[in-house]
Amino acid sequence: MRTFLVKCLAATALVAQSSPSPEPQLAGVHEPTARFWRPIRGFASAQLAYAPVPHPVLRDGAALHWLPDPLLASASWAGGEVEQLVFAWPHRALVLLDASRSPEWHVLAVPASTWTSPAGICIDSAREQVVLLDAAGPSLLRIDLADLRGGNAVFESTPLPPSWSAAKGIAFDVARDRILGFEPHTGALLQHPDTEPGASAGTLRPVPELLAFGFAPAENLDHDLFVSSGDQRMLTSQWTWNAAGIDVETATLLGTVATSSWSPPSPDPSAIAYDDLRDRLIVNDGEVDEMPIYAGANAFESSRTGVVSRSTTTVPYTREPVGVTFHSATRTFYISDDDADRIHVLDTGPDGLLHTADDTRRSFVVNNFCTDPEDLAFDNTTGELWIAGGETNLVHRLRPGSNGIFDGTAPNGDDLLLTVAVSPLGVSDPEGIAVRPSDGGVYVIGMPKTTLLHVDAAGQFVRTITLPSTGLRKPAGLVFAPRSSGTGDSLYLVDRGVDNDSDPNENDGMLFEYGVPGSTPGNQPPIANAGPDVTTVITQPAHLAGIASDDGLPGPLTIQWSRLSGPGSATFATPNQAATDVTFSAAGSHVCQLLVTDGEFAASDTVTVTVQSAPGTAVERAIAHGDDDAEQRGTTIDRASRSLELVVDGSVSQIVGMRFQSLAIPPGAVITSAYLQFTTDKNKSIATQLSIAGQASDNAPVFLAVANNISSRPRTTATVGWAPVPWTIVGEAGPNQRCPDLASIVQEIVSRPGWVSGNSMVFVITGTGTRTAASFNKNPSRAPRLLVTYTM
């Protein structure tokens, strides 16, 4: 697998492939935790650097500058360095950082009539032009770099075929001297000029929530295409036309068993597990009970060579046993039902046999996070349960909560959940999932049917393996178990064949055994965790409980603490250690960054340190009722929304109100800090500017379904502006989702003559752009919170 190069490299000429493949091939998938810093030409990456994915960002020393629209940012390269960086500002301007000679900034104001709907930008280094896609028309707008540097807004317009109106993002393919556009909902690549009219430039995977699109040099300085998704995990896929750079691994077919010939038969085997204590494969059939050949058995126990020794039935508790897995230490089976969205837990009792009188059984629902639970896999090393999510294109990892058992996620239970989108990794409709004991990897099968996906225990992409297509029709359950002959392990896969819905008399179930090559460890990005936010006083240092870890490749881990923002100065006791103390010269809110690099990849995390001038009392309240967070669209009040759009919802700019009850802040309190904490409900990264005010009221009343009930409320003189950074992780409630200090607003309210402890406060948010937060109605535990610190 090829990865980004992050070292400083000399400029190298790029030569076009002599006979490029017409279709791009997936060369890898990258996690957002790997920040791919690329040095600006003439600088070390620690001084001035650019990260093209997953969200383009410019680093100037310790400061980070997020580019306003990821699809309107592009770079040209000299070897492994950024030579030119251009981005279109939403308010009719082009900005160029030119390091081709000596680093210079150029800002060009663009007349309002120049473009209507900018959808992509790139640098045509062959013609020394900046090219912008205007989806209205559609057309390409070109401006010479010389005119941009000189401040001359001289553009040349080239009309495009209508198919380009749906394109998002463009990129200059230097190896083939063409402009590529991307249609995110179909995955189609468009090209200009179209050397073969009607011919496709290739097809990628659909990325409906497209975040970034562009070429960048890979490890060998070939330019590969990188496409970032703005969904929950912000994964970046790497596509190449240089097939020599891709590691292709293929499994070996070792044996087949016709489950259709068992007695009674299994025409649609959908699940398989391995009972290592009794050396038996457990096969479940989710359809046979619907067919004339059903003879009272849909659960089969077989040797690894396919000889059935025992058969039973799940019908008394489920007719859809589509997934099965086994916890060896407790002799517990987990069986999923994709009709009821439920997982059955069966303890086999003293006799160790499934479906006997001493079994105990319970179940839990998963429909609040998985609406198509197909196969299951239990990790006997970590004690975690994996679920293949079928048509949702997701797999899920459950970890028991404090009660120590699997019972689903809140509000059904207290399990901890990790969700992984597998379609960006090359597999859709995951039907089968297995944990491989020999490497701890998680393996997934779906569509295409011959692609076996391998991810690690954290859901990170490792590789794909091609299965021989011989006999495969409808792969379903997976399990790793000892080989039927010889040493090592095999992958056992059950195949449903033709569905009984199309042929009620079909009987074509199969069991395949494959030899799967072991994985070769490659360098994985390091992990940076800056630790929890800290509150301290000016007279005491703050302890930062950072954590840095790595796989040891390719070299030693470098750790560096720095302060990104805050008043005064900061002094780190041991800036090159993950855990350190830091002292501040001034009270206020300070954002500190932990940056770790392994010589190839980098990762960073931030922590907010609140420094108080004197010890204070903290008050924290969350939205406590569904009528206490509301949105006003036009004149209409919505108190039932499951998300709070701050503040543009679709094309409507709305006003958001939040009410916090029973605030135990006494009259005369001196407010030292206050802020609102939100939880991300949807990924949003467009430029956003918000204004926060309070209601000028001694005791703010609840929101009512009355016209203008938010906008009509009198507001405080004090207001606070907020330009939130992109919210890229659903469920995140950290510094990115925390507004600036609202002490001035809260102070104005508690200083009112009628304020008493226990009264309520309302905050009103207006502005432009969109950040989407969870509301009380979506999840009370993720509702907005108000945190206030005061002294007397």
Coordinates of N, CA, C and O in Angstrom, one line a residue, residues 398-512:
L398 N -19.2 -3.3 19.3 CA -19.8 -3.1 20.6 C -18.8 -3.5 21.7 O -18.2 -4.6 21.6
R399 N -18.7 -2.7 22.8 CA -17.9 -3.0 23.9 C -18.8 -2.9 25.2 O -19.5 -1.9 25.3
P400 N -18.9 -3.9 26.0 CA -19.8 -3.8 27.2 C -19.5 -2.6 28.1 O -18.3 -2.2 28.2
G401 N -20.5 -2.0 28.6 CA -20.4 -0.9 29.5 C -20.1 -1.4 30.9 O -19.6 -2.5 31.2
S402 N -20.5 -0.5 31.9 CA -20.1 -0.8 33.3 C -20.8 -2.0 33.8 O -20.3 -2.6 34.8
N403 N -21.9 -2.4 33.2 CA -22.6 -3.6 33.7 C -22.0 -4.9 33.3 O -22.4 -6.0 33.7
G404 N -21.0 -4.9 32.3 CA -20.3 -6.0 31.9 C -20.9 -7.0 31.0 O -20.3 -8.0 30.7
I405 N -22.1 -6.6 30.4 CA -22.8 -7.5 29.5 C -23.1 -6.7 28.3 O -23.2 -5.5 28.3
F406 N -23.4 -7.4 27.1 CA -23.9 -6.8 25.9 C -25.4 -6.6 26.1 O -26.1 -7.5 26.3
D407 N -25.8 -5.3 26.0 CA -27.3 -5.0 26.1 C -27.7 -3.9 25.2 O -28.8 -3.3 25.4
G408 N -26.8 -3.5 24.2 CA -27.2 -2.4 23.3 C -26.7 -1.1 23.8 O -26.2 -1.0 25.0
T409 N -26.9 -0.1 23.0 CA -26.5 1.3 23.4 C -27.7 2.1 24.0 O -28.9 1.7 23.9
A410 N -27.4 3.2 24.7 CA -28.4 4.0 25.3 C -29.5 4.4 24.2 O -29.1 4.7 23.1
P411 N -30.8 4.4 24.6 CA -31.3 4.2 26.0 C -31.6 2.7 26.3 O -32.1 2.5 27.4
N412 N -31.2 1.8 25.4 CA -31.5 0.4 25.7 C -30.5 -0.3 26.6 O -30.9 -1.1 27.4
G413 N -29.3 0.2 26.6 CA -28.2 -0.4 27.4 C -27.1 0.6 27.5 O -27.2 1.7 27.1
D414 N -25.9 0.1 28.0 CA -24.8 1.0 28.3 C -23.6 0.6 27.5 O -22.5 1.0 27.8
D415 N -23.8 -0.2 26.4 CA -22.6 -0.6 25.6 C -22.0 0.6 24.9 O -22.6 1.6 24.6
L416 N -20.7 0.5 24.6 CA -19.9 1.5 23.9 C -19.9 1.1 22.4 O -19.6 0.0 22.1
L417 N -20.1 2.1 21.6 CA -20.2 1.8 20.1 C -19.2 2.5 19.3 O -18.9 3.7 19.5
L418 N -18.6 1.8 18.4 CA -17.8 2.3 17.3 C -18.4 1.9 16.0 O -18.7 0.7 15.8
T419 N -18.7 2.9 15.1 CA -19.3 2.6 13.8 C -18.3 2.9 12.7 O -17.6 3.9 12.7
V420 N -18.1 2.0 11.7 CA -17.2 2.1 10.6 C -17.9 2.0 9.3 O -18.7 1.1 9.1
A421 N -17.8 3.0 8.5 CA -18.3 3.0 7.1 C -17.4 2.2 6.2 O -16.2 2.6 6.1
V422 N -17.9 1.1 5.6 CA -17.0 0.3 4.8 C -17.1 0.6 3.3 O -16.2 0.1 2.6
S423 N -18.1 1.3 2.8 CA -18.2 1.5 1.4 C -17.0 2.4 0.9 O -16.5 2.1 -0.2
P424 N -16.5 3.4 1.7 CA -15.3 4.0 1.2 C -14.1 3.2 1.2 O -13.1 3.5 0.5
L425 N -14.1 2.0 1.8 CA -13.0 1.1 1.9 C -13.1 0.0 0.8 O -12.2 -0.9 0.8
G426 N -14.1 0.0 0.0 CA -14.2 -0.9 -1.1 C -15.2 -2.0 -1.0 O -15.3 -2.8 -1.9
V427 N -16.0 -2.0 0.0 CA -17.0 -3.0 0.2 C -18.4 -2.4 0.6 O -18.4 -1.5 1.4
S428 N -19.4 -2.8 -0.1 CA -20.8 -2.3 0.3 C -21.6 -3.5 0.7 O -21.3 -4.6 0.4
D429 N -22.8 -3.2 1.3 CA -23.7 -4.2 1.8 C -23.0 -5.4 2.5 O -23.1 -6.5 2.1
P430 N -22.3 -5.1 3.6 CA -21.5 -6.1 4.3 C -22.4 -7.2 4.9 O -23.3 -6.9 5.8
E431 N -22.3 -8.4 4.4 CA -23.1 -9.6 4.9 C -22.4 -10.5 5.8 O -23.0 -11.2 6.6
G432 N -21.0 -10.5 5.8 CA -20.3 -11.4 6.6 C -19.1 -10.7 7.3 O -18.6 -9.7 6.8
I433 N -18.8 -11.1 8.5 CA -17.7 -10.5 9.3 C -17.1 -11.5 10.2 O -17.8 -12.4 10.7
A434 N -15.8 -11.4 10.3 CA -15.0 -12.4 11.2 C -13.8 -11.7 11.8 O -13.2 -10.8 11.2
V435 N -13.4 -12.2 13.0 CA -12.2 -11.7 13.6 C -11.2 -12.9 13.4 O -11.5 -14.0 13.7
R436 N -10.0 -12.5 13.0 CA -9.0 -13.5 12.7 C -8.0 -13.6 14.0 O -7.3 -12.6 14.2
P437 N -8.0 -14.7 14.7 CA -7.2 -14.7 15.9 C -5.7 -14.5 15.7 O -5.1 -14.0 16.5
S438 N -5.2 -15.0 14.5 CA -3.8 -14.9 14.3 C -3.3 -13.5 14.2 O -2.1 -13.2 14.5
D439 N -4.1 -12.5 13.7 CA -3.6 -11.2 13.6 C -4.5 -10.1 14.2 O -4.2 -8.9 14.2
G440 N -5.6 -10.6 14.8 CA -6.5 -9.6 15.5 C -7.3 -8.8 14.5 O -8.0 -7.9 14.9
G441 N -7.2 -9.0 13.2 CA -7.9 -8.2 12.2 C -9.3 -8.6 12.1 O -9.8 -9.7 12.5
V442 N -10.1 -7.7 11.5 CA -11.5 -7.8 11.3 C -11.7 -7.9 9.8 O -11.3 -7.0 9.0
Y443 N -12.4 -9.0 9.3 CA -12.5 -9.2 7.9 C -14.0 -9.1 7.5 O -14.8 -9.7 8.2
V444 N -14.3 -8.5 6.4 CA -15.7 -8.2 6.0 C -15.9 -8.6 4.5 O -15.0 -8.3 3.7
I445 N -17.0 -9.2 4.2 CA -17.4 -9.6 2.9 C -18.8 -8.9 2.5 O -19.6 -8.8 3.4
G446 N -18.9 -8.5 1.3 CA -20.2 -7.9 0.8 C -20.2 -7.9 -0.7 O -20.0 -8.9 -1.3
M447 N -20.3 -6.7 -1.2 CA -20.2 -6.5 -2.6 C -19.0 -5.5 -2.9 O -18.9 -4.5 -2.2
P448 N -18.2 -5.8 -3.9 CA -18.3 -7.0 -4.8 C -17.9 -8.3 -4.1 O -17.2 -8.3 -3.1
K449 N -18.5 -9.3 -4.6 CA -18.5 -10.6 -3.8 C -17.1 -11.2 -3.7 O -16.9 -12.1 -2.8
T450 N -16.2 -10.8 -4.5 CA -14.8 -11.4 -4.5 C -13.8 -10.5 -3.7 O -12.7 -10.9 -3.6
T451 N -14.3 -9.5 -3.1 CA -13.4 -8.6 -2.3 C -13.6 -8.8 -0.8 O -14.7 -8.6 -0.3
L452 N -12.5 -9.2 -0.2 CA -12.5 -9.4 1.3 C -11.7 -8.3 1.9 O -10.6 -8.0 1.6
L453 N -12.4 -7.5 2.7 CA -11.9 -6.3 3.3 C -11.3 -6.6 4.7 O -11.9 -7.3 5.5
H454 N -10.1 -6.1 4.9 CA -9.4 -6.3 6.2 C -9.2 -5.0 6.9 O -8.5 -4.1 6.3
V455 N -9.8 -4.8 8.1 CA -9.5 -3.6 8.9 C -9.0 -4.0 10.2 O -9.1 -5.2 10.6
D456 N -8.4 -3.1 10.9 CA -7.8 -3.4 12.2 C -8.9 -3.3 13.3 O -10.1 -2.9 13.0
A457 N -8.6 -3.5 14.6 CA -9.5 -3.5 15.6 C -10.1 -2.1 15.9 O -11.2 -2.0 16.6
A458 N -9.5 -1.0 15.3 CA -10.1 0.3 15.4 C -10.8 0.7 14.2 O -11.3 1.8 14.1
G459 N -11.0 -0.2 13.3 CA -11.7 0.1 12.0 C -10.9 0.7 11.0 O -11.5 1.2 10.0
Q460 N -9.6 0.8 11.1 CA -8.7 1.4 10.1 C -8.4 0.4 9.0 O -8.2 -0.8 9.2
F461 N -8.4 0.9 7.8 CA -8.2 0.1 6.6 C -6.8 -0.5 6.7 O -5.8 0.2 7.0
V462 N -6.7 -1.8 6.4 CA -5.4 -2.5 6.3 C -5.1 -3.0 4.9 O -4.1 -2.6 4.3
R463 N -6.1 -3.7 4.2 CA -5.8 -4.2 2.9 C -7.1 -4.8 2.4 O -8.1 -4.9 3.1
T464 N -7.1 -5.2 1.1 CA -8.2 -6.0 0.6 C -7.6 -7.2 -0.1 O -6.4 -7.2 -0.6
I465 N -8.3 -8.4 0.0 CA -7.8 -9.6 -0.6 C -8.9 -10.1 -1.6 O -10.1 -10.0 -1.3
T466 N -8.4 -10.5 -2.7 CA -9.3 -11.0 -3.8 C -9.6 -12.5 -3.6 O -8.6 -13.3 -3.4
L467 N -10.9 -12.9 -3.5 CA -11.2 -14.3 -3.4 C -11.4 -14.9 -4.8 O -12.0 -14.2 -5.7
P468 N -11.0 -16.1 -5.1 CA -11.3 -16.7 -6.4 C -12.8 -16.7 -6.6 O -13.6 -17.1 -5.7
S469 N -13.2 -16.4 -7.8 CA -14.7 -16.3 -8.0 C -15.4 -17.6 -8.3 O -16.6 -17.7 -8.4
T470 N -14.6 -18.7 -8.3 CA -15.2 -20.0 -8.6 C -16.3 -20.3 -7.7 O -16.1 -20.5 -6.5
G471 N -17.5 -20.5 -8.2 CA -18.7 -20.9 -7.4 C -19.3 -19.9 -6.6 O -20.4 -20.1 -6.1
L472 N -18.8 -18.7 -6.4 CA -19.3 -17.7 -5.5 C -20.6 -17.1 -6.1 O -20.6 -16.7 -7.3
R473 N -21.7 -17.0 -5.4 CA -22.9 -16.4 -5.8 C -23.4 -15.3 -4.8 O -23.5 -14.2 -5.2
K474 N -23.6 -15.7 -3.6 CA -24.1 -14.8 -2.6 C -23.4 -15.1 -1.3 O -23.9 -15.7 -0.4
P475 N -22.1 -14.6 -1.1 CA -21.4 -14.8 0.1 C -22.2 -14.2 1.3 O -22.8 -13.2 1.2
A476 N -22.1 -15.0 2.5 CA -22.8 -14.5 3.7 C -21.9 -14.5 4.8 O -21.0 -13.7 5.0
G477 N -22.0 -15.6 5.7 CA -21.2 -15.6 7.0 C -19.8 -16.0 6.8 O -19.4 -16.7 5.8
L478 N -18.9 -15.5 7.7 CA -17.5 -15.8 7.7 C -17.0 -16.3 9.1 O -17.6 -15.9 10.1
V479 N -16.0 -17.1 9.1 CA -15.3 -17.4 10.3 C -13.9 -17.9 10.0 O -13.7 -18.6 9.0
F480 N -12.9 -17.6 10.9 CA -11.6 -18.2 10.8 C -11.5 -19.4 11.7 O -11.9 -19.3 12.9
A481 N -10.9 -20.5 11.3 CA -10.8 -21.7 12.1 C -9.6 -22.5 11.6 O -9.1 -22.2 10.5
P482 N -9.1 -23.5 12.3 CA -8.0 -24.2 11.8 C -8.3 -24.9 10.5 O -9.4 -25.2 10.2
R483 N -7.3 -25.0 9.7 CA -7.4 -25.6 8.4 C -8.0 -27.1 8.5 O -7.7 -27.8 9.4
S484 N -8.7 -27.5 7.5 CA -9.3 -28.8 7.4 C -8.2 -29.8 7.3 O -8.3 -31.0 7.6
S485 N -7.0 -29.4 6.7 CA -5.9 -30.3 6.5 C -4.6 -29.5 6.6 O -4.5 -28.5 5.9
G486 N -3.7 -29.9 7.4 CA -2.4 -29.2 7.5 C -2.5 -28.2 8.7 O -3.4 -28.2 9.5
T487 N -1.5 -27.3 8.7 CA -1.4 -26.3 9.8 C -1.8 -25.0 9.3 O -2.0 -24.7 8.1
G488 N -2.0 -24.1 10.3 CA -2.5 -22.7 10.0 C -4.0 -22.6 10.0 O -4.7 -23.6 10.4
D489 N -4.5 -21.5 9.6 CA -5.9 -21.2 9.7 C -6.5 -21.1 8.3 O -5.8 -20.9 7.3
S490 N -7.8 -21.2 8.2 CA -8.5 -21.0 6.9 C -9.7 -20.1 7.2 O -10.2 -20.0 8.3
L491 N -10.2 -19.5 6.1 CA -11.4 -18.7 6.2 C -12.5 -19.6 5.6 O -12.4 -20.1 4.5
Y492 N -13.5 -19.8 6.5 CA -14.7 -20.6 6.1 C -15.8 -19.6 5.8 O -16.2 -18.8 6.6
L493 N -16.4 -19.8 4.6 CA -17.4 -18.9 4.1 C -18.6 -19.6 3.6 O -18.5 -20.6 2.8
V494 N -19.8 -19.2 4.1 CA -21.0 -19.9 3.6 C -21.7 -19.0 2.5 O -21.6 -17.8 2.6
D495 N -22.2 -19.6 1.5 CA -22.8 -18.9 0.3 C -24.2 -19.4 0.1 O -24.5 -20.5 0.0
R496 N -25.1 -18.4 0.1 CA -26.6 -18.7 0.0 C -27.0 -19.1 -1.4 O -28.1 -19.7 -1.6
G497 N -26.2 -18.7 -2.4 CA -26.6 -19.0 -3.8 C -27.9 -18.3 -4.2 O -28.1 -17.1 -3.9
V498 N -28.7 -18.9 -5.0 CA -30.0 -18.3 -5.5 C -30.9 -18.2 -4.3 O -31.1 -19.0 -3.5
D499 N -31.6 -17.0 -4.2 CA -32.5 -16.7 -3.1 C -33.8 -17.5 -3.3 O -34.3 -17.6 -4.4
N500 N -34.4 -17.9 -2.2 CA -35.6 -18.7 -2.3 C -36.8 -17.8 -2.7 O -37.9 -18.3 -3.1
D501 N -36.7 -16.5 -2.6 CA -37.7 -15.6 -3.1 C -37.9 -15.7 -4.6 O -39.1 -15.6 -5.1
S502 N -36.8 -15.9 -5.3 CA -36.9 -16.0 -6.7 C -37.2 -17.5 -7.2 O -37.7 -17.7 -8.3
D503 N -36.8 -18.4 -6.3 CA -37.0 -19.9 -6.7 C -37.3 -20.6 -5.4 O -36.3 -21.0 -4.6
P504 N -38.5 -20.8 -5.0 CA -38.9 -21.4 -3.7 C -38.4 -22.9 -3.6 O -38.4 -23.4 -2.5
N505 N -38.0 -23.5 -4.7 CA -37.5 -24.9 -4.6 C -36.0 -25.0 -4.8 O -35.4 -26.1 -4.9
E506 N -35.3 -23.8 -4.7 CA -33.8 -23.9 -4.9 C -33.2 -24.6 -3.7 O -33.7 -24.6 -2.6
N507 N -32.0 -25.3 -4.0 CA -31.3 -25.9 -3.0 C -29.8 -25.9 -3.4 O -29.4 -26.9 -4.0
D508 N -29.1 -24.8 -3.2 CA -27.8 -24.7 -3.8 C -26.8 -24.1 -2.8 O -25.8 -23.5 -3.1
G509 N -27.0 -24.3 -1.4 CA -26.1 -23.7 -0.4 C -24.7 -24.3 -0.5 O -24.5 -25.5 -0.8
M510 N -23.7 -23.5 -0.2 CA -22.3 -24.0 -0.3 C -21.5 -23.5 0.9 O -21.8 -22.4 1.5
L511 N -20.4 -24.2 1.2 CA -19.4 -23.8 2.2 C -18.1 -23.9 1.5 O -17.7 -24.9 0.9
F512 N -17.4 -22.7 1.5 CA -16.0 -22.6 0.9 C -15.0 -22.5 2.0 O -15.2 -21.8 3.0

